[in-house]
Amino acid sequence: MPRTVVFVHAHPDDEALLTSGTMAALAAHGHRVVLVVATAGEAGLAADGLRADLGERRLTELHASADALGVSRVELLGYADSGLAADPTPPPPPGRRPRLADAPVTEVAGRVADLLREERADVVVGYDAQGGYGHPDHVAVHHVAAAAQAMAGTPLLLEATVPRARLLAAARQVNRLLPRSRQVDLTPWTRAYSAAADVTHCIDVRRYARSRRASMRAHASQATADSGARTLGVFTRIPPPLFGAVFGREWYRQPGLTVPRRHRSLFATLPPRELG
Ligand SMILES: [Zn+2]
């Protein structure tokens, strides 16, 4: 039976890094995949020359990524990108939507809940409580997705995450391929995402490496920072066989659930749909 899954993401490119394989797999199996993105990612890192119209550029990249993954609908919430805590963006001018991290959770969640109802969504996907690596917009998405699920009565909430030990191992492997000056500082990653015991679902997406790579490549502006190695830029340069090994799985946690063995299907704990 075809299902509808709504993925809520903070910025363009988050879908590429965290859930693109699952999205491509669902679409390939005839399910409806809806992508909600809260901001245009205009405060993220990029080359200075791209700064002026960065938000617009990133939304174009987002649509190319969604096409590569077979997404049926892209919905933009239009909040301002909050930026990272050390370098927050100024509040937007009056009349514009606030930074996502400043917007009332109930307001943002209400808009997502309307979409969940309209889509009669079976599953809504948000982020873990850490907001992955702790970006305030990602923490906001954690709260928004949970509140929207409760408002709309969507049967299942899952949180995209990564077992942090696995992430660190993969990132160290990538770092080893790079000259020292381009290596990524992994210190913040030691507190990011989830402990292995809290991860309830592990989806094998090795067959969708081509779609994942196309999704990452679509976000060309993410790989253009003037200083240091950007995570996405590093990842898209991984040679294909290694790419499959590093990005062959995606992980989710179902809040409140503990499992002896991780579920292999996103729908493993979804209650049967009521008739009528
Ligand atoms: Zn993000």
XYZ file of C-alpha atoms and ligand atoms in Angstrom:
277
model
C 0.000 0.000 0.000
C 1.503 3.363 -0.992
C 2.284 5.561 2.025
C 2.985 9.264 2.377
C 6.092 10.361 4.242
C 6.769 14.031 5.053
C 10.400 14.977 5.732
C 10.922 18.240 7.642
C 14.356 19.803 7.140
C 15.942 23.048 8.324
C 18.056 24.103 5.305
C 18.569 23.125 1.672
C 21.223 20.315 1.702
C 20.120 18.752 5.018
C 17.929 16.352 3.042
C 20.962 15.385 0.922
C 23.153 14.562 3.908
C 20.658 12.878 6.237
C 17.703 11.315 4.425
C 18.287 11.342 0.645
C 18.745 7.563 0.332
C 15.528 6.849 2.214
C 13.667 9.409 0.111
C 14.954 7.898 -3.152
C 14.096 4.374 -1.956
C 10.565 5.352 -0.919
C 9.902 7.138 -4.214
C 11.287 4.176 -6.192
C 8.809 1.919 -4.367
C 5.837 4.116 -5.287
C 5.411 5.964 -1.994
C 4.699 9.691 -1.887
C 7.627 11.726 -0.572
C 7.034 15.315 0.569
C 9.921 17.604 1.489
C 9.333 20.562 3.823
C 12.248 22.991 4.202
C 11.999 25.739 6.805
C 14.665 28.219 5.607
C 16.591 29.043 2.431
C 19.961 28.391 4.107
C 21.051 31.940 3.307
C 23.227 32.223 6.448
C 25.254 29.075 5.790
C 28.871 28.989 4.673
C 29.600 29.830 1.043
C 32.086 31.707 -1.079
C 31.795 35.493 -0.573
C 30.989 35.999 -4.255
C 27.761 33.996 -3.869
C 26.540 35.810 -0.755
C 24.195 38.353 -2.421
C 21.580 35.930 -3.774
C 22.547 32.873 -1.751
C 19.041 32.040 -0.483
C 17.587 32.124 -3.991
C 20.444 30.031 -5.362
C 20.014 27.446 -2.597
C 16.294 27.065 -3.257
C 17.054 26.374 -6.938
C 19.607 23.774 -5.818
C 17.011 22.284 -3.467
C 14.548 21.724 -6.316
C 17.259 20.025 -8.401
C 18.059 17.757 -5.452
C 14.364 16.949 -4.943
C 14.028 16.047 -8.641
C 17.028 13.694 -8.374
C 15.345 11.907 -5.446
C 11.837 11.581 -6.923
C 10.221 13.935 -4.400
C 6.540 14.626 -5.229
C 6.176 17.978 -3.488
C 8.524 20.589 -2.045
C 7.072 23.029 0.476
C 9.071 26.044 1.698
C 8.182 27.627 5.042
C 10.178 30.812 4.387
C 11.739 31.429 7.819
C 15.081 33.208 8.072
C 18.167 31.044 8.586
C 19.302 31.541 12.216
C 22.984 30.923 11.525
C 25.240 29.099 13.964
C 25.254 30.234 17.619
C 28.755 31.729 17.405
C 27.755 33.805 14.381
C 23.983 34.427 14.574
C 22.227 36.333 11.822
C 20.590 39.718 12.626
C 16.799 39.591 12.992
C 15.041 40.071 9.640
C 13.307 43.429 8.951
C 9.701 43.940 10.135
C 7.145 42.274 7.890
C 9.431 39.330 7.105
C 9.237 35.943 8.783
C 11.498 35.621 11.875
C 14.562 33.416 12.227
C 13.391 29.826 12.567
C 14.949 29.520 16.031
C 12.998 32.627 17.198
C 9.633 31.627 15.714
C 7.071 30.190 18.175
C 7.116 26.377 17.886
C 3.312 26.252 17.859
C 3.169 28.651 14.893
C 5.655 26.707 12.769
C 4.214 23.359 13.877
C 0.695 24.555 13.041
C 1.742 25.158 9.439
C 3.419 21.750 9.231
C 0.367 20.113 10.838
C -1.898 21.658 8.166
C 0.286 20.051 5.520
C 0.308 16.682 7.354
C -3.487 16.718 7.416
C -3.772 17.796 3.778
C -1.371 15.028 2.732
C -2.947 12.493 5.132
C 0.647 11.688 6.028
C 1.486 8.300 7.525
C 4.917 9.325 8.785
C 6.559 12.648 9.642
C 10.347 12.777 9.926
C 12.140 15.424 12.033
C 15.477 15.546 13.856
C 16.856 14.127 17.124
C 16.888 16.261 20.293
C 20.507 17.371 19.736
C 19.464 18.807 16.380
C 22.262 16.648 14.970
C 25.334 18.808 15.418
C 23.439 21.449 17.427
C 22.504 24.128 14.888
C 19.636 26.141 16.482
C 17.485 25.655 13.365
C 17.941 21.879 13.638
C 16.964 21.930 17.322
C 13.874 23.929 16.272
C 12.969 21.275 13.677
C 13.138 18.634 16.432
C 10.464 20.488 18.427
C 8.403 21.487 15.386
C 8.093 17.965 13.954
C 7.063 16.479 17.315
C 4.468 19.209 17.925
C 3.103 18.940 14.372
C 2.684 15.179 14.698
C 0.681 15.642 17.898
C -1.487 18.400 16.372
C -2.262 16.450 13.192
C -2.499 12.988 14.792
C 0.012 11.613 12.288
C 0.502 7.904 13.109
C 4.316 7.860 13.295
C 7.102 10.326 14.174
C 10.671 9.385 13.332
C 13.804 11.457 13.914
C 16.640 11.411 11.418
C 19.915 10.809 13.214
C 23.271 9.046 13.003
C 24.942 6.747 15.552
C 27.690 9.190 16.521
C 30.455 6.577 16.836
C 29.759 5.519 13.256
C 29.821 9.104 12.035
C 33.128 9.788 13.745
C 34.678 6.654 12.254
C 33.519 7.608 8.744
C 34.627 11.228 9.132
C 38.090 10.178 10.344
C 38.350 7.941 7.284
C 37.484 10.862 5.003
C 39.874 13.178 6.853
C 42.701 10.715 6.296
C 42.267 11.153 2.527
C 42.743 14.911 2.784
C 45.799 17.101 3.268
C 45.982 18.414 6.845
C 44.947 21.955 5.825
C 41.636 20.679 4.418
C 40.707 18.303 7.220
C 37.430 18.846 9.079
C 37.567 19.597 12.830
C 35.692 16.690 14.391
C 35.547 17.952 17.993
C 31.886 19.107 17.821
C 30.924 15.740 16.306
C 31.787 13.910 19.542
C 28.582 15.300 21.131
C 26.404 15.217 18.035
C 23.440 13.076 16.973
C 22.608 9.945 19.015
C 24.169 7.163 21.048
C 23.922 3.817 19.221
C 21.410 2.448 21.767
C 18.925 5.228 20.940
C 18.812 4.469 17.190
C 15.769 2.334 16.357
C 15.767 2.129 12.541
C 18.602 1.469 10.081
C 17.717 1.721 6.389
C 19.991 0.123 3.787
C 20.253 2.670 0.967
C 23.306 1.299 -0.877
C 21.245 0.828 -4.057
C 20.503 4.547 -4.099
C 24.087 5.844 -3.956
C 23.702 7.363 -7.425
C 20.618 9.362 -6.374
C 22.285 10.420 -3.120
C 25.333 11.645 -4.957
C 23.184 13.549 -7.485
C 21.299 15.137 -4.581
C 24.551 16.229 -2.915
C 26.004 17.506 -6.183
C 22.865 19.585 -6.789
C 23.838 21.683 -3.768
C 26.840 23.152 -5.563
C 26.998 26.352 -3.468
C 27.498 24.286 -0.289
C 30.912 23.193 -1.515
C 32.228 26.727 -2.129
C 33.298 28.098 1.277
C 36.362 30.325 0.978
C 38.185 28.836 3.954
C 38.509 25.307 5.242
C 36.870 22.159 3.928
C 33.076 22.170 3.768
C 31.553 18.890 4.888
C 29.390 18.479 1.795
C 32.238 19.384 -0.550
C 34.394 16.758 1.099
C 31.686 14.124 0.879
C 30.911 14.609 -2.832
C 34.586 14.082 -3.667
C 34.631 10.593 -2.133
C 35.275 8.033 -4.898
C 32.167 5.913 -5.766
C 33.088 2.580 -4.106
C 33.954 4.269 -0.814
C 30.921 6.539 -1.091
C 28.684 3.466 -1.081
C 30.409 2.191 2.065
C 30.270 5.511 3.916
C 26.747 6.483 2.871
C 25.155 3.044 2.559
C 22.831 3.467 5.531
C 20.533 6.028 7.076
C 19.300 6.022 10.644
C 16.225 7.091 12.561
C 14.996 7.017 16.111
C 11.421 6.592 17.220
C 11.017 8.575 20.451
C 10.126 6.383 23.408
C 11.009 3.122 21.668
C 13.855 0.751 22.510
C 14.567 -2.204 20.264
C 16.698 -5.334 20.649
C 17.573 -5.087 16.928
C 17.120 -2.065 14.699
C 14.170 -2.119 12.321
C 15.113 -2.330 8.627
C 11.967 -0.718 7.250
C 10.758 2.821 7.891
C 7.254 1.391 8.224
C 8.105 -1.450 10.650
C 6.261 0.137 13.573
C 3.538 1.897 11.569
C 0.085 0.763 12.681
C -2.099 -0.716 9.894
C -4.197 1.978 8.192
C -7.793 2.065 9.348
C -10.348 1.283 6.665
C -13.021 3.781 5.694
Zn 21.037 22.470 8.247
